[in-house]
Coordinates of C-alpha atoms and ligand atoms in Angstrom, one line a residue:
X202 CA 96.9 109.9 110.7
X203 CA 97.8 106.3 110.8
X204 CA 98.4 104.7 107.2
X205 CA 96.0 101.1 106.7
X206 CA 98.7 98.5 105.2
X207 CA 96.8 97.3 102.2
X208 CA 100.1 94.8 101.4
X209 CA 102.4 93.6 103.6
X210 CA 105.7 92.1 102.5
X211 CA 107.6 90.3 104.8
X212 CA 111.3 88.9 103.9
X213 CA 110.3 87.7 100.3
X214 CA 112.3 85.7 97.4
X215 CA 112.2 84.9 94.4
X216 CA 114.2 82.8 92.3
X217 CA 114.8 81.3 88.9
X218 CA 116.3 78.4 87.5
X219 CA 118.3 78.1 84.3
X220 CA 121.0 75.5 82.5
X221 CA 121.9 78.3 80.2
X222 CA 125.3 77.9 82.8
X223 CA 129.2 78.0 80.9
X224 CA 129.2 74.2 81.9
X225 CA 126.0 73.0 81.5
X226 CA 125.0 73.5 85.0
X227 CA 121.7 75.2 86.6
X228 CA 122.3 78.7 87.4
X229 CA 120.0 80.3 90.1
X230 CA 119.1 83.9 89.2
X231 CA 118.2 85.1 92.2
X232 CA 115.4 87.9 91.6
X233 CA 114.4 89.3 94.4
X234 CA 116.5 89.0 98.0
X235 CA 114.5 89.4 101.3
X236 CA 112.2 92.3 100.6
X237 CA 109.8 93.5 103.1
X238 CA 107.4 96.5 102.7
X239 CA 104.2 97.6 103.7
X240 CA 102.2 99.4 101.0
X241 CA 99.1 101.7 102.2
X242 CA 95.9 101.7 101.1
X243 CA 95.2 105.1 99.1
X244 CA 99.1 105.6 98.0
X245 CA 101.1 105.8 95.5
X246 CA 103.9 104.3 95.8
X247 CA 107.3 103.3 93.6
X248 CA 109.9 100.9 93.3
X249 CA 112.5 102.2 90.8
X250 CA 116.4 101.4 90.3
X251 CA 118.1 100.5 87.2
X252 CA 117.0 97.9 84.6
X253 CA 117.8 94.4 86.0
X254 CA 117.1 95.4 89.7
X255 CA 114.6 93.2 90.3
X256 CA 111.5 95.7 90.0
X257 CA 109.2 94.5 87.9
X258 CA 110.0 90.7 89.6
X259 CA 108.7 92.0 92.8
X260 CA 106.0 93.7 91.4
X261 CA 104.7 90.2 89.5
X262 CA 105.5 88.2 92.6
X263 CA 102.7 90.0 94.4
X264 CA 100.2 89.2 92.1
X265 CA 102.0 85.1 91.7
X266 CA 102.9 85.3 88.8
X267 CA 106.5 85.2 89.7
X268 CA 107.9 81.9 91.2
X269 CA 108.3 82.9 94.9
X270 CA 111.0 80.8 97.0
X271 CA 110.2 81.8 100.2
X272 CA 108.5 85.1 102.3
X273 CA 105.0 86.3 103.0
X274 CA 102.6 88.6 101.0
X275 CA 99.3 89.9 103.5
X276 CA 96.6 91.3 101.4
X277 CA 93.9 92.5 103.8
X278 CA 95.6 90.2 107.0
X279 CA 95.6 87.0 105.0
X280 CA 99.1 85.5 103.1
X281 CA 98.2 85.2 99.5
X282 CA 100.6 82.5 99.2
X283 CA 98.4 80.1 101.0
X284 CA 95.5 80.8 98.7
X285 CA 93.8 78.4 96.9
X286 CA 92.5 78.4 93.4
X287 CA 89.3 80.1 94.2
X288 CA 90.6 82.3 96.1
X289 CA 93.5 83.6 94.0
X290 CA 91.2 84.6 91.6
X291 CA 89.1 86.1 93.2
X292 CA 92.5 88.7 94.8
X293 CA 93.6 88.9 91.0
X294 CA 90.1 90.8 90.3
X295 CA 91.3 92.9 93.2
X296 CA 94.8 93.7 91.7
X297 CA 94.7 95.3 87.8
X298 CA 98.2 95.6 86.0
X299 CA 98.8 98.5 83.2
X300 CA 101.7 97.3 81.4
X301 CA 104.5 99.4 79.4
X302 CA 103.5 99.3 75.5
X303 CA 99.8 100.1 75.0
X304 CA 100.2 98.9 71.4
X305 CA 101.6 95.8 72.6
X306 CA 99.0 95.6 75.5
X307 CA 95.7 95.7 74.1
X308 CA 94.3 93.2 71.2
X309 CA 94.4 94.8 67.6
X310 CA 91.4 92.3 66.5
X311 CA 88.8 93.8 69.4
X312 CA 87.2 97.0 69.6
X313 CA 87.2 99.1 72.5
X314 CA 83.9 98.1 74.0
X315 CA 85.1 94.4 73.6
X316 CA 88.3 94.8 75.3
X317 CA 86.8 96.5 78.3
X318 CA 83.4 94.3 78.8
X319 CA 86.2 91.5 78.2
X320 CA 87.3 91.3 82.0
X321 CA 83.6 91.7 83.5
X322 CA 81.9 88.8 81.4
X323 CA 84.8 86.7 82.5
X324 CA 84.7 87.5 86.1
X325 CA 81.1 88.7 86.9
X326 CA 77.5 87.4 86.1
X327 CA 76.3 90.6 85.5
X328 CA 73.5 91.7 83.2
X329 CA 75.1 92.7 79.7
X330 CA 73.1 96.3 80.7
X331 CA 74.9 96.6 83.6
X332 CA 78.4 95.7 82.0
X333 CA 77.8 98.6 79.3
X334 CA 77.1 101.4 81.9
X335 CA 80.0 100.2 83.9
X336 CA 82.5 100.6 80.4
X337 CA 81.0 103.7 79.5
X338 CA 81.3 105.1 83.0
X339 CA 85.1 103.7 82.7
X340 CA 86.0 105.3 79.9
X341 CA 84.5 108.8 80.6
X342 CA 86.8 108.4 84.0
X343 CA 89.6 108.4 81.6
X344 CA 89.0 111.4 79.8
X345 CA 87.7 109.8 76.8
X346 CA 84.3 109.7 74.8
X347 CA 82.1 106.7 74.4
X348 CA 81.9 107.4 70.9
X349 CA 85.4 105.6 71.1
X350 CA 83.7 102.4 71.7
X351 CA 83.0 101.0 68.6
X352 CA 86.7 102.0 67.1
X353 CA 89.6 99.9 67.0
X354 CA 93.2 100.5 69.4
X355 CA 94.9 101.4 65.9
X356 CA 92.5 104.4 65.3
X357 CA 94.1 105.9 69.0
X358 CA 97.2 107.9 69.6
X359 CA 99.6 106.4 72.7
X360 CA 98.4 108.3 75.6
X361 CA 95.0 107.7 74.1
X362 CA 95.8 103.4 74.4
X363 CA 97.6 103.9 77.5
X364 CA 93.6 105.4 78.7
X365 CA 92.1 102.4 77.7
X366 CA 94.2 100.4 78.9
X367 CA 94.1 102.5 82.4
X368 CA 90.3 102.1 82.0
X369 CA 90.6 98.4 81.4
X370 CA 92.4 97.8 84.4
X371 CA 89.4 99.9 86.1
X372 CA 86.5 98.1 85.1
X373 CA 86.7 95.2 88.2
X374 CA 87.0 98.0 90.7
X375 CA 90.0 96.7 91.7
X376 CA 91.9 97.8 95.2
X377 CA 95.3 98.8 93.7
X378 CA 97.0 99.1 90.1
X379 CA 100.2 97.6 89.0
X380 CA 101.6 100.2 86.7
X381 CA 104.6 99.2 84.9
X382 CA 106.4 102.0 83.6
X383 CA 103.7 103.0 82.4
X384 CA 104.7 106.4 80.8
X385 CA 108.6 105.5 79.2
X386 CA 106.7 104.4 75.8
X387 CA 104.8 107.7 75.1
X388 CA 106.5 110.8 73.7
X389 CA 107.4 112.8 76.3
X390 CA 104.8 115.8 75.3
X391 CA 101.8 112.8 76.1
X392 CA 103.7 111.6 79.3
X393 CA 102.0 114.5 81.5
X394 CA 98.7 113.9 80.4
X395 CA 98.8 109.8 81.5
X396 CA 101.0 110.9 84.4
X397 CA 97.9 113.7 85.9
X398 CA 95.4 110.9 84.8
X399 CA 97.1 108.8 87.5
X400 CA 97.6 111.3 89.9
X401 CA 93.7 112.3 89.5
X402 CA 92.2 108.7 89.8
X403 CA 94.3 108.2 92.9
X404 CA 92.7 111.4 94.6
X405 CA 89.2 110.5 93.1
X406 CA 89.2 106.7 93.7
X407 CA 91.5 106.6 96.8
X408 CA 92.9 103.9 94.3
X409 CA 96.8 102.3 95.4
X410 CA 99.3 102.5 92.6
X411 CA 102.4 100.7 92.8
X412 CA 104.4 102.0 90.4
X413 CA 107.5 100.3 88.5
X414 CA 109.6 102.7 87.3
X415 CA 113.4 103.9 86.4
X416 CA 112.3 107.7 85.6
X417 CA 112.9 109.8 88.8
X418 CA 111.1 112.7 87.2
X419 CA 107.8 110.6 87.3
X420 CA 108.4 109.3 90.7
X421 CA 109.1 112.7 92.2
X422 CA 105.5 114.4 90.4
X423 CA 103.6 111.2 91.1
X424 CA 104.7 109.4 94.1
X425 CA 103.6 109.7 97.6
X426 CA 106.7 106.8 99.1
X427 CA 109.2 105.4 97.4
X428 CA 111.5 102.3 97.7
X429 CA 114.8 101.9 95.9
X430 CA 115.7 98.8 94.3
X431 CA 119.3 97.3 94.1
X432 CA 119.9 94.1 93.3
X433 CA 116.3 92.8 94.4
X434 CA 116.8 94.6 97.4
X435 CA 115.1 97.3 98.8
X436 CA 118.3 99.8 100.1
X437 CA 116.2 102.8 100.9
X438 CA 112.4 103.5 101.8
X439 CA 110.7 106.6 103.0
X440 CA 108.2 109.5 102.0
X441 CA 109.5 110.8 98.1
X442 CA 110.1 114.5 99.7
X443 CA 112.5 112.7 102.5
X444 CA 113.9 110.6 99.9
X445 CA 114.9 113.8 97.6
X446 CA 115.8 116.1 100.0
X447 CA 117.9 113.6 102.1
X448 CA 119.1 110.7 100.5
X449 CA 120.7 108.5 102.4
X450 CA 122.1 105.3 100.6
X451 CA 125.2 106.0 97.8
X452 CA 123.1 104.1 95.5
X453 CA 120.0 106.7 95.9
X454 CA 122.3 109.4 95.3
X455 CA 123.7 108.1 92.1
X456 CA 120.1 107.1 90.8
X457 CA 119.1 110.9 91.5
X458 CA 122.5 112.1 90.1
X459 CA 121.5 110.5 86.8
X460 CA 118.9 113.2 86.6
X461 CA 120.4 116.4 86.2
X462 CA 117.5 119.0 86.3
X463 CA 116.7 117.1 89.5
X464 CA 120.1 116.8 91.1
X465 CA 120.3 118.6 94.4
X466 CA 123.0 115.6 95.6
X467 CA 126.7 115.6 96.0
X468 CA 128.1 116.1 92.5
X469 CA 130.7 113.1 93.5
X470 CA 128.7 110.2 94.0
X471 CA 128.3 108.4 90.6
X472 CA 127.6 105.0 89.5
X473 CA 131.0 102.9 88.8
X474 CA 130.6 99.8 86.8
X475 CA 127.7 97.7 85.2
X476 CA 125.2 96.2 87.6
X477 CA 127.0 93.0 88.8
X478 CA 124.7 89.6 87.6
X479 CA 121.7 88.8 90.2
X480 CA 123.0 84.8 89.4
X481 CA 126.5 85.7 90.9
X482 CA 125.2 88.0 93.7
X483 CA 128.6 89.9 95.6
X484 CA 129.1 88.9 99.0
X485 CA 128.4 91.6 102.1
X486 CA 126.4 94.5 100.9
X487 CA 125.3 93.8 97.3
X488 CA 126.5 97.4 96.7
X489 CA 129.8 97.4 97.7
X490 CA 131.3 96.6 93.9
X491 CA 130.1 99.9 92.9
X492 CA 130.0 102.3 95.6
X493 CA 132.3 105.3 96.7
X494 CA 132.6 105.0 100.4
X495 CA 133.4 100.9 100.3
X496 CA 135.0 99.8 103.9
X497 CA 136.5 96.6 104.6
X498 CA 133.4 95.4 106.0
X499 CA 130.3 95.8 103.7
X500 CA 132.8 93.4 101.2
X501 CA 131.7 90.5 104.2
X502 CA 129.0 92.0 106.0
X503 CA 125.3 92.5 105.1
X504 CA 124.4 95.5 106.7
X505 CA 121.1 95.9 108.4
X506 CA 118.0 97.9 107.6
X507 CA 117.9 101.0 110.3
X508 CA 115.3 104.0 110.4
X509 CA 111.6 104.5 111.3
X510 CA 109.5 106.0 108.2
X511 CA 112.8 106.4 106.3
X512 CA 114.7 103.3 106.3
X513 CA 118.4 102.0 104.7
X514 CA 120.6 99.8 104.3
X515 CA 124.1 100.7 104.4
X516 CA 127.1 100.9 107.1
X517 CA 127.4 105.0 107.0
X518 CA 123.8 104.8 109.2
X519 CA 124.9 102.1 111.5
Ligands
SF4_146 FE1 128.6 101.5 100.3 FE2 129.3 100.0 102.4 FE3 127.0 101.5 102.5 FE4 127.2 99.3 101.0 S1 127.3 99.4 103.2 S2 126.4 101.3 100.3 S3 129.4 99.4 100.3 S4 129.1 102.2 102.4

């Protein structure tokens, strides 16, 4: 079967600007380096690496609400960058983020029914009857009962918030979810629960999930592709059994090495050093500061992506 690219990616960047600089100066953070991926309708997919990789920067840029230097985002065979007003709204009711913290996330002042009818009466002229079936049938989705409705977030556990807010982010229909790490801020014994709620509405809905995360336990139960994220570069993509069974890239095999029930890699390949500062990027392969089998090369050279369905960037594949 062939996949349908619901996102295409081509050679994006994203950069920030900031006089914070030991002189005075403007210092360029530079976010996210030449990424290109195609994301498939019906997947999940996720982008992981460490904290600071540039993850959650590429997942904003694809919705604009990162400042994007240069590149290409297709969304149904149009660039999203070229859209006007109108028509950026009208792909954010298409696109639905689920953010970390559901205590952070939804307002303490609103009750349930308010904070779901909240996105349809600003985006739709539908009949109030109409929006109430729609948040009941959202919330039963969920796993949850309408008699919720009328209560406030406070009176809900986490995994219970992190439903509403799924359901929230469910009530425009929307054609993929942005889930940032969505499960690191419930106790591990709720995490499951959220994580099959995912899993379920993806089979149910066909619904896309792009998935921000650090935790290789959820991306191994949950994901269908994954792309590793190093210094807002994408070093290795491919199907999450290839990815596990093979790595390829040093930097994959560290990531998995730093989960030990999961480790199946070569004991010897660990991460040296912090994660170098994306506003002093090194030259050649962004990796090379850190990684085991440095040559002379990668410390000038940038080495090429390579591979079919399971792709990387590194001189050991060239
Ligand atoms: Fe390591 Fe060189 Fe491969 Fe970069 S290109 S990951 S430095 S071996």
């Amino acid at each position: 079967m062939t996949e349908q690219n619901l996102l295409k990616i081509n050679n994006l960047y994203v950069e920030y600007h900031s006089n914070k600089g030991i002189l005075g100066g403007i210092v360029t953070i530079h976010a996210v380096n030449g990424v290109s991926l195609d994301i498939h309708k019906g997947e999940i997919i996720a982008i992981a690496g460490e904290s600071g990789c540039g993850k959650s920067t590429l997942a904003k840029a694809l919705i604009q609400l990162e400042p994007i230097k240069s590149g290409e985002i297709y969304f149904e065979g149009e660039n999203i960058l070229n859209f006007n007003k109108k028509q950026l709204k009208e792909f954010r009711k298409k696109c639905q983020m689920v953010f970390q913290n559901p205590y952070a996330s939804l307002n303490p002042k609103m009750k349930i029914i308010d904070i779901l009818k909240e996105p349809l009466e600003i985006n739709t002229d539908f009949s109030a009857e109409k929006i109430y079936d729609i948040v009941k049938e959202k919330i039963k989705l969920v796993g949850l009962d309408e008699n919720c409705l009328n209560l406030y977030p406070h009176e809900f556990s986490g995994g219970q918030r992190q439903r509403i807010a799924i359901a929230r982010a469910l009530v425009l229909e929307p054609e993929f979810i942005l889930a940032d790490e969505p499960v690191s801020a419930l106790d591990v014994s709720i995490q499951a629960q959220v994580i099959n709620l995912i899993k379920d509405l993806n089979k149910k809905l066909g619904l896309t999930f792009i998935l921000i995360t650090h935790d290789i336990s959820v991306i191994k139960y949950l994901a269908d592709r994954v792309a590793i994220m190093y210094l807002g570069e994408i070093v290795e993509s491919g199907k999450t059994e290839d990815i596990f069974s093979t790595p390829l890239h040093p930097y994959t095999k560290a990531l998995l090495n730093s989960a030990p029930q999961l480790n199946k890699t070569d004991k010897k390949i660990l991460l040296n050093g912090d994660l170098p500062s994306p506003a002093d990027l090194p030259k050649g392969c962004k990796f090379h500061t850190r990684c085991s089998y440095v040559m002379e090369k990668c410390k000038n050279c940038i080495p090429q992506e390579r591979g079919a369905s399971h792709k990387v960037k590194c001189f050991l594949y060239e």
